[in-house]
Short mmCIF file of C-alpha atoms in Angstrom, two decimals:
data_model
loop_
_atom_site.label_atom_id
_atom_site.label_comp_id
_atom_site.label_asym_id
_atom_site.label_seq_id
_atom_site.Cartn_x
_atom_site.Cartn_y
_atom_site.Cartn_z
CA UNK A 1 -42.63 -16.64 82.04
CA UNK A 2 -44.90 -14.33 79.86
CA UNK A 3 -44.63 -13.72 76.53
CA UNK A 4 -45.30 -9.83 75.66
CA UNK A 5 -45.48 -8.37 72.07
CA UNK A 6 -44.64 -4.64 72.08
CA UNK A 7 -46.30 -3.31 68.65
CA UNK A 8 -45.07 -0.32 66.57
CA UNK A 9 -41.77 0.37 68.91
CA UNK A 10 -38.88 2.36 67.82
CA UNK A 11 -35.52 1.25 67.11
CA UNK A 12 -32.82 3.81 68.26
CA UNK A 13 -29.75 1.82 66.84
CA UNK A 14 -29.01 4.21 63.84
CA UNK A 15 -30.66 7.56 62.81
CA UNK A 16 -33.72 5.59 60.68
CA UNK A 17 -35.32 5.34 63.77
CA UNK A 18 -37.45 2.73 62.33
CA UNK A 19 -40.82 2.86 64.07
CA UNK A 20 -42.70 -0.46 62.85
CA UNK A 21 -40.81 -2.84 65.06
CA UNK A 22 -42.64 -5.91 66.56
CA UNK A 23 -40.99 -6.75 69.53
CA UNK A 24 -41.50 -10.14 71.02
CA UNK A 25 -40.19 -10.47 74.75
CA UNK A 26 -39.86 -12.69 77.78
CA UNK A 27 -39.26 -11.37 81.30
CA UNK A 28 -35.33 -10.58 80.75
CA UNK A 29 -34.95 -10.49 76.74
CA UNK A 30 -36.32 -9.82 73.82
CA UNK A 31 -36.73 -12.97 71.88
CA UNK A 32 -37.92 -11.79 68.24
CA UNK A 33 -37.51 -8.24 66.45
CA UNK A 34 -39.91 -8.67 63.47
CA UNK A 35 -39.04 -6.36 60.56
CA UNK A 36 -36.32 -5.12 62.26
CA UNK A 37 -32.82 -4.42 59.80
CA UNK A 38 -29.70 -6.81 60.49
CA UNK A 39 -28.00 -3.63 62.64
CA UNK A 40 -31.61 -3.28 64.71
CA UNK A 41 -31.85 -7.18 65.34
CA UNK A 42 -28.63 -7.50 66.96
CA UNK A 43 -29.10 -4.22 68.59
CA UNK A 44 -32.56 -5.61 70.77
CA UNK A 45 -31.44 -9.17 71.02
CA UNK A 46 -28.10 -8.16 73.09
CA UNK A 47 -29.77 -5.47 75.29
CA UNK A 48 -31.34 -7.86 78.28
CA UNK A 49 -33.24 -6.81 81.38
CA UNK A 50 -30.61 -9.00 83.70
CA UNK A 51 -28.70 -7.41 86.11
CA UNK A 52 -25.28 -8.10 84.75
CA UNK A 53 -23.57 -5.15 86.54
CA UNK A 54 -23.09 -3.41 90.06
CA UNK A 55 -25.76 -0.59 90.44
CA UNK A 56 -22.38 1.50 90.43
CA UNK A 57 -18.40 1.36 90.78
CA UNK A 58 -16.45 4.24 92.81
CA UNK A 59 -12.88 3.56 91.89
CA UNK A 60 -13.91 0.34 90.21
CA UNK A 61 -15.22 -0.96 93.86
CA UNK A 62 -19.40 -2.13 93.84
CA UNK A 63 -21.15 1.08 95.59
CA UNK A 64 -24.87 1.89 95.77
CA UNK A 65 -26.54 4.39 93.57
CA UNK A 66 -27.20 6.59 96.28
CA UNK A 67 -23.21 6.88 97.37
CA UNK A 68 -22.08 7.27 93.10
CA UNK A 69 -24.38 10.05 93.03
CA UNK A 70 -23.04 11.91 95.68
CA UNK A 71 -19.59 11.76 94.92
CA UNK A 72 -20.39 12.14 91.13
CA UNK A 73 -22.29 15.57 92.42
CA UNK A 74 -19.10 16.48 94.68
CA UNK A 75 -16.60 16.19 92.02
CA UNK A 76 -18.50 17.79 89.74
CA UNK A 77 -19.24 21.06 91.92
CA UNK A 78 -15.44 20.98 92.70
CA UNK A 79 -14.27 21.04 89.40
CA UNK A 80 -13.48 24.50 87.78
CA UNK A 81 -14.41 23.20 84.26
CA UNK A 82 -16.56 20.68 84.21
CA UNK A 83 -17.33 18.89 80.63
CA UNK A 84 -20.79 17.11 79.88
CA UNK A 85 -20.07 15.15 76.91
CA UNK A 86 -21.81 12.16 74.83
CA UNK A 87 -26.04 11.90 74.73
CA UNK A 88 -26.01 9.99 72.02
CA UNK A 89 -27.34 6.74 73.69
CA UNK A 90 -30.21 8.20 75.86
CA UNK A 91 -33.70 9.84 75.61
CA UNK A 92 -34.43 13.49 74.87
CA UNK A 93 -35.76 13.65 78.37
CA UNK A 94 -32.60 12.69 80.02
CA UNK A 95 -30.66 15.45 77.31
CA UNK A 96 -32.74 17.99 78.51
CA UNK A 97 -31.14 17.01 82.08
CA UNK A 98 -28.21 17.26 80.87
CA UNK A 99 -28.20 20.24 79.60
CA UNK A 100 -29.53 21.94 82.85
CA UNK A 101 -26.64 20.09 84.81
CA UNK A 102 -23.89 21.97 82.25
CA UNK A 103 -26.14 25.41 82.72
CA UNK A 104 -26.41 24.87 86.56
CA UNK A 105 -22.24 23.80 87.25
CA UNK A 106 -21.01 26.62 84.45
CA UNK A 107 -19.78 23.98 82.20
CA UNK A 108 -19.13 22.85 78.87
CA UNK A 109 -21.62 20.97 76.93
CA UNK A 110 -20.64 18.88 74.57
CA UNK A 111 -21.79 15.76 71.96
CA UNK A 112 -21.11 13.31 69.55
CA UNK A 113 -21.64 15.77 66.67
CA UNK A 114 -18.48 17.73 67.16
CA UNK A 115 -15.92 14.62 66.65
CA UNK B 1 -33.83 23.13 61.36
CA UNK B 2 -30.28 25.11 61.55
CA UNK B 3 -31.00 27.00 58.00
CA UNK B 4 -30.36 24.12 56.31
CA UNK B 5 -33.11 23.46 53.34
CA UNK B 6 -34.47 20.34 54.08
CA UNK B 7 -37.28 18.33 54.15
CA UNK B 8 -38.71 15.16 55.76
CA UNK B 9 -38.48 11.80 54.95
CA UNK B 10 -41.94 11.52 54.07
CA UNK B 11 -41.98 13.91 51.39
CA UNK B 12 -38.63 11.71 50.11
CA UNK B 13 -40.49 9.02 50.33
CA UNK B 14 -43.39 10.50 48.76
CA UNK B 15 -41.76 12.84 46.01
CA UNK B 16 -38.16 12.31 45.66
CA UNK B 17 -37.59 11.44 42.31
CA UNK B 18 -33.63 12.33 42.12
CA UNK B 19 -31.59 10.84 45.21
CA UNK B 20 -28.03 11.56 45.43
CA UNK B 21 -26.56 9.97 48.11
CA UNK B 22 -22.39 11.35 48.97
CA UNK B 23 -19.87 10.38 51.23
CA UNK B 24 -22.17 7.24 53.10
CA UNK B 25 -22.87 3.84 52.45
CA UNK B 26 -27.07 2.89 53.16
CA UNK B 27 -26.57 -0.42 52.41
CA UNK B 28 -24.58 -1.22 55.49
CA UNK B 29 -25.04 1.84 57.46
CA UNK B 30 -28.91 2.16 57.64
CA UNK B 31 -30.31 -0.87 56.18
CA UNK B 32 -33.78 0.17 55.40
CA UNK B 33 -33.27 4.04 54.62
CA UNK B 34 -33.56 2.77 51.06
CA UNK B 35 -36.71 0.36 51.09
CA UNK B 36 -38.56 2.66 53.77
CA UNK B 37 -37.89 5.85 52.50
CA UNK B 38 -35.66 6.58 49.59
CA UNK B 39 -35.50 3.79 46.57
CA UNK B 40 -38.59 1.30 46.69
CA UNK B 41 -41.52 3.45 47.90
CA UNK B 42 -44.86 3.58 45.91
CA UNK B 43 -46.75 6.83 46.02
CA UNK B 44 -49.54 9.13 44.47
CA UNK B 45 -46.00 11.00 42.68
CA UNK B 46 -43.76 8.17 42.48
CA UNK B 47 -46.63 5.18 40.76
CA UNK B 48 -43.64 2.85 39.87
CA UNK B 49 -41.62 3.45 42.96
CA UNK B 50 -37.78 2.51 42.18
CA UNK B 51 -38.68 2.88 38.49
CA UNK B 52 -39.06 6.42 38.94
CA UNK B 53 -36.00 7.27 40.80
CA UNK B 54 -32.69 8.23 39.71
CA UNK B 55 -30.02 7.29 41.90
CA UNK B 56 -26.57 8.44 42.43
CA UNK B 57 -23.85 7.13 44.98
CA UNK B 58 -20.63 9.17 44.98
CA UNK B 59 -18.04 8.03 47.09
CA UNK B 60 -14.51 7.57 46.98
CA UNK B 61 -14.89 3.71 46.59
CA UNK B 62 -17.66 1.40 45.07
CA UNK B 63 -19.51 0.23 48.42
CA UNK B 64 -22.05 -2.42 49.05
CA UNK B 65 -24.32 1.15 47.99
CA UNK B 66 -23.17 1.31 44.63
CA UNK B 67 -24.95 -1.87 43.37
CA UNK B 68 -28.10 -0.23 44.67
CA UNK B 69 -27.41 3.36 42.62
CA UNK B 70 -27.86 3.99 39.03
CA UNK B 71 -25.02 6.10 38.25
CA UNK B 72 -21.91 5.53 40.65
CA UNK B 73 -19.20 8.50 40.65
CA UNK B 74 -15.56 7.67 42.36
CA UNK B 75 -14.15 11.06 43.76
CA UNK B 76 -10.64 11.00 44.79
CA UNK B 77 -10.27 11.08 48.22
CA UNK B 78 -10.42 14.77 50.02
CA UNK B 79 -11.68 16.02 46.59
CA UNK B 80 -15.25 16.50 48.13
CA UNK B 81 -15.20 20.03 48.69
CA UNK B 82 -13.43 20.65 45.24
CA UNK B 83 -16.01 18.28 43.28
CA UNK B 84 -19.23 19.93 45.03
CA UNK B 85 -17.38 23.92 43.75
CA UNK B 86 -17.20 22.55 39.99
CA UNK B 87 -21.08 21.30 40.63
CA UNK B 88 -21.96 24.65 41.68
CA UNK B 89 -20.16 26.22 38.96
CA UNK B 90 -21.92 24.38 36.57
CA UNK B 91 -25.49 24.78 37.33
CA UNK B 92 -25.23 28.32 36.84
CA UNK B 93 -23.48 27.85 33.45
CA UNK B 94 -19.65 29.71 34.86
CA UNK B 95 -16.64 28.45 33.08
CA UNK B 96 -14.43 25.57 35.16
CA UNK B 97 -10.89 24.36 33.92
CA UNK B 98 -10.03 21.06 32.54
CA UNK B 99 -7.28 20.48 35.46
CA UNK B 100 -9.86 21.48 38.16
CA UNK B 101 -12.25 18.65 37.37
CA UNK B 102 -9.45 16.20 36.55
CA UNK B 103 -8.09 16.86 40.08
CA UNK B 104 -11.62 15.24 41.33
CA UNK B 105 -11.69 12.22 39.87
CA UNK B 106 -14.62 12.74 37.77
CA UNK B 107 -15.15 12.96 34.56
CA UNK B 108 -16.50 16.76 32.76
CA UNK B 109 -18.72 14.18 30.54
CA UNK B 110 -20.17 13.04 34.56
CA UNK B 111 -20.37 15.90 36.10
CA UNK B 112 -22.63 17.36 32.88
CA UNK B 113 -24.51 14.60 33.14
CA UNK B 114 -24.93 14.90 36.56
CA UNK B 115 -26.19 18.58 36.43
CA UNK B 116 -28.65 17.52 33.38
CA UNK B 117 -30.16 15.13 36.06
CA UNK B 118 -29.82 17.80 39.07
CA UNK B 119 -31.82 20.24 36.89
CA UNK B 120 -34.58 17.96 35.04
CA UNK B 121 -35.73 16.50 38.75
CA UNK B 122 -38.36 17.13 40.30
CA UNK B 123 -37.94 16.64 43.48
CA UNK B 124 -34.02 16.48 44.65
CA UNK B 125 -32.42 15.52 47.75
CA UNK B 126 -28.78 14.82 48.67
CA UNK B 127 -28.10 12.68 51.87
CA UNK B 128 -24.59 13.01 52.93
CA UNK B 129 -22.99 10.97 55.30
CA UNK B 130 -19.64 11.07 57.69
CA UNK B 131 -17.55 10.31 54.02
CA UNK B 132 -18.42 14.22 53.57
CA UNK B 133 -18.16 15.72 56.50
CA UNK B 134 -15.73 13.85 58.69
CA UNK B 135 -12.85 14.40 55.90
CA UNK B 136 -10.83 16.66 55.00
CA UNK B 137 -12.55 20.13 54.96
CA UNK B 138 -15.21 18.90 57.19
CA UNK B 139 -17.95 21.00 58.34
CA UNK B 140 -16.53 23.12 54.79
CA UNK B 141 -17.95 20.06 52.80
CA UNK B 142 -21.13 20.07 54.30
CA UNK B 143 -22.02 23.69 54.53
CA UNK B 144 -21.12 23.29 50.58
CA UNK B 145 -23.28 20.52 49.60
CA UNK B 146 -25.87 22.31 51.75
CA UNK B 147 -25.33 25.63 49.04
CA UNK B 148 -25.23 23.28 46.33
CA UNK B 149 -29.03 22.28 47.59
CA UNK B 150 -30.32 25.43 48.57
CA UNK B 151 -29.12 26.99 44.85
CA UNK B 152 -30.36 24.14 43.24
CA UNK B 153 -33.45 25.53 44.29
CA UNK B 154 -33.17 28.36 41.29
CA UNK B 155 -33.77 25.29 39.06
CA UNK B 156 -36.03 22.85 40.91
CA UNK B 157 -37.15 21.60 44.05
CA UNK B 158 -34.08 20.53 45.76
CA UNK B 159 -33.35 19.55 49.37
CA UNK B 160 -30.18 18.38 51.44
CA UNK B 161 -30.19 15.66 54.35
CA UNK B 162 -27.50 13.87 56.52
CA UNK B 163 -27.57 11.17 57.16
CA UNK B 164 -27.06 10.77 60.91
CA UNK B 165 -26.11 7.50 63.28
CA UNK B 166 -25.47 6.51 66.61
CA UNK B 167 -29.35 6.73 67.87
CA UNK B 168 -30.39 10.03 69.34
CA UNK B 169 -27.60 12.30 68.09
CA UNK B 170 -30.15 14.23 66.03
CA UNK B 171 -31.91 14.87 69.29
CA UNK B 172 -28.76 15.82 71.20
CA UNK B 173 -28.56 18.60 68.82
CA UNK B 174 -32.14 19.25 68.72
CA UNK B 175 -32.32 19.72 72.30
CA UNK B 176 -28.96 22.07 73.06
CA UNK B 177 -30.63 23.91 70.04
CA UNK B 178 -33.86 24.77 72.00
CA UNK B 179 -32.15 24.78 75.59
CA UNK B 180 -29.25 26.94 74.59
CA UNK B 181 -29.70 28.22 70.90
CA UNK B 182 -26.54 26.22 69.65
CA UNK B 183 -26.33 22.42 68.52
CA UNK B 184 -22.98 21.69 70.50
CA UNK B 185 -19.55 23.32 71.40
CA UNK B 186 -20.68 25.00 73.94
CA UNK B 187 -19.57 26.54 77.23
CA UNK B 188 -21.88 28.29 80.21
CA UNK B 189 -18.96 29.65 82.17
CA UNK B 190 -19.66 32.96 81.87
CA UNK B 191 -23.40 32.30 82.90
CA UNK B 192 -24.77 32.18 79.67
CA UNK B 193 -24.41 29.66 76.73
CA UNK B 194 -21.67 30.52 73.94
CA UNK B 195 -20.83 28.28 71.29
CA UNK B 196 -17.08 27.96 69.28
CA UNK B 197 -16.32 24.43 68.48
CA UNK B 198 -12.46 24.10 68.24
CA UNK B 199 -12.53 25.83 71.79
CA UNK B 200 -15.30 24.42 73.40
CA UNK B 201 -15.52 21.06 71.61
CA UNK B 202 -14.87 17.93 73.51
CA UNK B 203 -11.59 16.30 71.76
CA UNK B 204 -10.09 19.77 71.74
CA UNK B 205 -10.93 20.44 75.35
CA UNK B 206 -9.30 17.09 76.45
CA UNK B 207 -6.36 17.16 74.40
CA UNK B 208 -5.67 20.53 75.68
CA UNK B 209 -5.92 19.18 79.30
CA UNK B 210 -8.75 22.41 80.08
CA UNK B 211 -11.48 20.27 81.79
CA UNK B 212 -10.42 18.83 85.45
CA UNK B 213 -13.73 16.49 85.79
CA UNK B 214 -15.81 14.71 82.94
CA UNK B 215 -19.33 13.81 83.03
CA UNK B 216 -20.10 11.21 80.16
CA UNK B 217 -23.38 10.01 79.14
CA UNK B 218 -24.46 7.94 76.49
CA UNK B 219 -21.24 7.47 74.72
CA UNK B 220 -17.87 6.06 74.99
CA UNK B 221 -15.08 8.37 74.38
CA UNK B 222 -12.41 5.92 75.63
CA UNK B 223 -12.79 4.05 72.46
CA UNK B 224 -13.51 6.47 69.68
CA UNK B 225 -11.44 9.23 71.03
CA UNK B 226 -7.86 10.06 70.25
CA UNK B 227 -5.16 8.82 72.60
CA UNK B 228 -4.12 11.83 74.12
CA UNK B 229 -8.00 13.21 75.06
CA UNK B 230 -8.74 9.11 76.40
CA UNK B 231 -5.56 9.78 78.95
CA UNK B 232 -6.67 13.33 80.33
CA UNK B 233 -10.46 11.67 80.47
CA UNK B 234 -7.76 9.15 83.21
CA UNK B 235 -6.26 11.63 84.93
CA UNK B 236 -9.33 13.81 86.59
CA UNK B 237 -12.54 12.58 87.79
CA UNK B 238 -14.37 11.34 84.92
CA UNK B 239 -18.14 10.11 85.71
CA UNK B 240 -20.03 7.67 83.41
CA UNK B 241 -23.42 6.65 83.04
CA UNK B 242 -24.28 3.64 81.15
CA UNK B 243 -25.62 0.57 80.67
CA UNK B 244 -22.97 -1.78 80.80
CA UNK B 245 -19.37 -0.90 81.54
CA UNK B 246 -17.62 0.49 78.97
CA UNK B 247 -14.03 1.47 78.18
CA UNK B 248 -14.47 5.05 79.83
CA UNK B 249 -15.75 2.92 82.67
CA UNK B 250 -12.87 1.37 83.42
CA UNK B 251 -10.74 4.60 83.04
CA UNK B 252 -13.57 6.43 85.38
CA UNK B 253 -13.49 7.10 89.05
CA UNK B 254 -17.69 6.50 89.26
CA UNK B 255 -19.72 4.42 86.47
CA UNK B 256 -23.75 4.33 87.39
CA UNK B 257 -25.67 1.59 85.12
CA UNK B 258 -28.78 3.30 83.77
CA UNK B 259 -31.13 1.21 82.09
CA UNK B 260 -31.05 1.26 78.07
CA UNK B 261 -32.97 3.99 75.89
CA UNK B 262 -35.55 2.29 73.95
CA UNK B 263 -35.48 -1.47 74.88
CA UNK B 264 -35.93 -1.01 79.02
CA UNK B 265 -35.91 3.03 79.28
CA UNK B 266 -38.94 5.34 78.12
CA UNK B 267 -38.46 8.23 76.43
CA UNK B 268 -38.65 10.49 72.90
CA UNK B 269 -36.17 10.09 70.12
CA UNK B 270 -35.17 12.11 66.88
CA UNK B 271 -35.22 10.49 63.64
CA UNK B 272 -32.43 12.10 61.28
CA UNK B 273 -34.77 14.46 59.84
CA UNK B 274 -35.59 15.83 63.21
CA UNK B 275 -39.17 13.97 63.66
CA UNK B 276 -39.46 13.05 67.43
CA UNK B 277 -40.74 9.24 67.97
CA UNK B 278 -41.85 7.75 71.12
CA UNK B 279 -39.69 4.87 72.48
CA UNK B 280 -41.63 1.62 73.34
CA UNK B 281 -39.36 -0.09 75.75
CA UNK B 282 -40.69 -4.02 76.03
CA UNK B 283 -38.21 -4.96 79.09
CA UNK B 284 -38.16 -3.67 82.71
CA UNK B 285 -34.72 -2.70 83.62
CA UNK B 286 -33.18 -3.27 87.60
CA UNK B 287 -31.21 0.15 86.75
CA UNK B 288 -32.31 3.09 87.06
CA UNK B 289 -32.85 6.33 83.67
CA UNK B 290 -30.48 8.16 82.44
CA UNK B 291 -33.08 10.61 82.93
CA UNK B 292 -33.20 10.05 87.00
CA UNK B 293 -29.45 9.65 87.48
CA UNK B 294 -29.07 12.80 85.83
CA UNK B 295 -31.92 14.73 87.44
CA UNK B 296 -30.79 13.51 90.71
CA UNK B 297 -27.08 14.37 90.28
CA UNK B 298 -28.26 17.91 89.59
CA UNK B 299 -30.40 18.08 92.64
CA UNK B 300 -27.58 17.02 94.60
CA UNK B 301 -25.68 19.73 93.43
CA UNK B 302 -28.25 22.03 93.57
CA UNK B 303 -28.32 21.74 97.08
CA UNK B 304 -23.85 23.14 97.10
CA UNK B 305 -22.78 26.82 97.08
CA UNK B 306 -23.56 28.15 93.12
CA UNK B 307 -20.28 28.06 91.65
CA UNK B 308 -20.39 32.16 91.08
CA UNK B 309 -19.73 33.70 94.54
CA UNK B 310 -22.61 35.90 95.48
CA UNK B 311 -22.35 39.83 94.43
CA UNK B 312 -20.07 38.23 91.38
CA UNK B 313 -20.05 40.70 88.39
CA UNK B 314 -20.91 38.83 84.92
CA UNK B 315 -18.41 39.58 82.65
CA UNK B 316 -21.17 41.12 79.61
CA UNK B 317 -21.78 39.43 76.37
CA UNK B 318 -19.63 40.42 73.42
CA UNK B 319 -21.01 41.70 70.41
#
């Protein structure tokens, strides 16, 4: 098992987005956040690199990526008024997908900020 | 930056000299927005760091934050909007009633105070958190403290900031800004992006029972929605990506694990006072990016009829 130390990375817990974190990890989990707050601490310590979960659920049964994503796509092109809703958890990159997806199925786009 | 005057934290950090922070609690919200950016900081302006800052926490009730302020002011609950009028009343020397400011909670000898402060800064800024502006009056309170900044600006340098949460929110909005031109509420089903939240908003949409399928992504709505827009989100086809299974999960007919933003998944995200920051992921995840899922989702689509049948007339936009 390696030890790696990540230098300077970013904390996405709350909107600080505290960029001087020293991240000290094994294989599957980070072992030590240095100068990371209480919130950010807890927030890379629980996150692990284990596979915990199926790769997907289709009416709560295990399923490969590969089938979710077609039947995601199919219900979603079905639908009449489809909703894309959250983004608060991911990159910018994946937002940006996101917001194509809404543009390309004629649907409503939607986040956190609204609640 | 929406219109909003504003600034970043740097210059905060750098210059602020008068912090006002309403409606959110620092302390336990975002631990080091006070030793990182607004209370201790040395700088060229600020020599003697928390020395040199004024700081005032109003909120309806004295939080872990108000040990950390200088001048703590206790507005009655759903007062916000009526507190932040008086304010703006007052800087420009117009008369305001007794009753009115006894309503608030707040004393006329604080509030003069207060605006005494406001005006002698040199460098203002307001955060305001969801105390403001998920309360009564709600977007109301915070396009008023946002005035209150802006005319402050007669005076003295004077800026306005929320104070924003759950991760990359400030980057959801940054992004449907430049995609679309609007930061949420919005709806392509004419072809082109409009934007009414209230109509197009999520909880609204749900609780009205207008979507029939539900693509969720970085959030969970089955736990911080209302009851009525978590049992539509049960009864059509609700997809959700994310990294472990949530309580939309378990309500969803597919859940894909994508692998988490910033500890195993690359990527950019916005601080609240819309700087972009690299993410520096130190695992390797078994799961696949939100980014990928997503992009792959829309490819598969891509590949189905276009939803408008061809020779389809667009209704025009209205002006």
């Amino acid at each position: 098992m390696t030890l790696t130390v990540v230098n300077n990375a970013t904390c996405t817990f709350c909107g600080c987005v505290c960029d001087d974190i020293e991240l000290h990890a094994d294989d599957v989990r980070i072992v030590k956040a240095k100068k990371a707050c209480v919130l950010g601490t807890a927030w890379f310590l629980n996150h692990t690199a284990e596979r915990k979960y199926p790769d997907a659920l289709i009416d709560g049964k295990e399923a490969t990526l590969d089938e979710a994503i077609e039947v995601a796509a199919t219900y979603l092109h079905e639908a009449d008024m489809p909703l894309v809703y959250g983004m608060s958890n991911t990159t910018c990159e994946a937002q940006r997908e996101c917001v194509a997806l809404a543009d390309l199925l004629g649907g409503l786009l939607d986040s956190h900020t609204s609640l | 930056m929406g219109g909003k005057v504003t600034c970043t934290l740097g210059e905060v950090k750098n210059r602020g000299d008068f912090i006002i922070y309403w409606g959110g609690n620092p302390a336990e919200c975002h631990p080091r927005h006070f030793t990182k950016y607004a209370l201790m900081p040395k700088s060229k302006f600020l020599p003697n760091g928390r020395k040199d800052r004024t700081v005032v926490l109003v909120d309806i009730r004295p939080t872990k934050s108000a040990k950390a302020a200088d001048i703590f002011l206790q507005v009655r609950p759903g007062k916000d909007f009526e507190l932040i009028t008086i304010l703006r009343a007052m800087i420009k020397d117009q008369k305001i009633s007794a009753e009115a400011v006894a309503e608030t909670g707040v004393t006329l000898e604080q509030c003069t105070d207060l605006v005494a402060r406001m005006k002698k800064a040199k460098f203002g800024c307001v955060f305001f958190g969801m105390g403001l502006s998920m309360t009564r009056g709600k977007h109301m309170n915070s396009a008023a403290l946002l005035t209150l900044a802006a005319e402050m600006n007669a005076f003295t340098k004077f800026v306005a900031m929320p104070m924003r949460g759950h991760g990359n929110v400030t980057g959801a909005d940054v992004v449907m800004r430049w995609q679309t031109g609007y930061p949420f509420g919005i709806t392509f089903n004419r072809g082109y992006p409009r934007y009414n939240p209230g109509e197009f908003s999520t909880v609204d949409v749900l609780v009205r029972g207008d979507a029939d399928a539900a693509f969720i992504i970085g959030a969970d709505p089955g736990a911080t929605m209302p009851q009525p827009a978590i049992d539509h989100l049960a009864r059509i086809p609700t997809i959700v990506l994310d990294p472990h299974i949530t309580h939309t999960s378990k309500l969803s007919r597919v859940h894909i694990t994508t692998a988490v933003a910033g500890i195993s998944a690359p990527g950019t995200a916005y601080r609240m006072d819309e700087i972009p920051l690299p993410l520096k992921p130190a695992l390797k995840s078994p799961y696949p990016t939100d980014e990928e899922v997503v992009r792959r989702i829309k490819e598969s689509i891509a590949k189905k009829p276009f939803w408008m049948p061809d020779g389809a007339q667009m209704i025009a936009a209205q002006v």
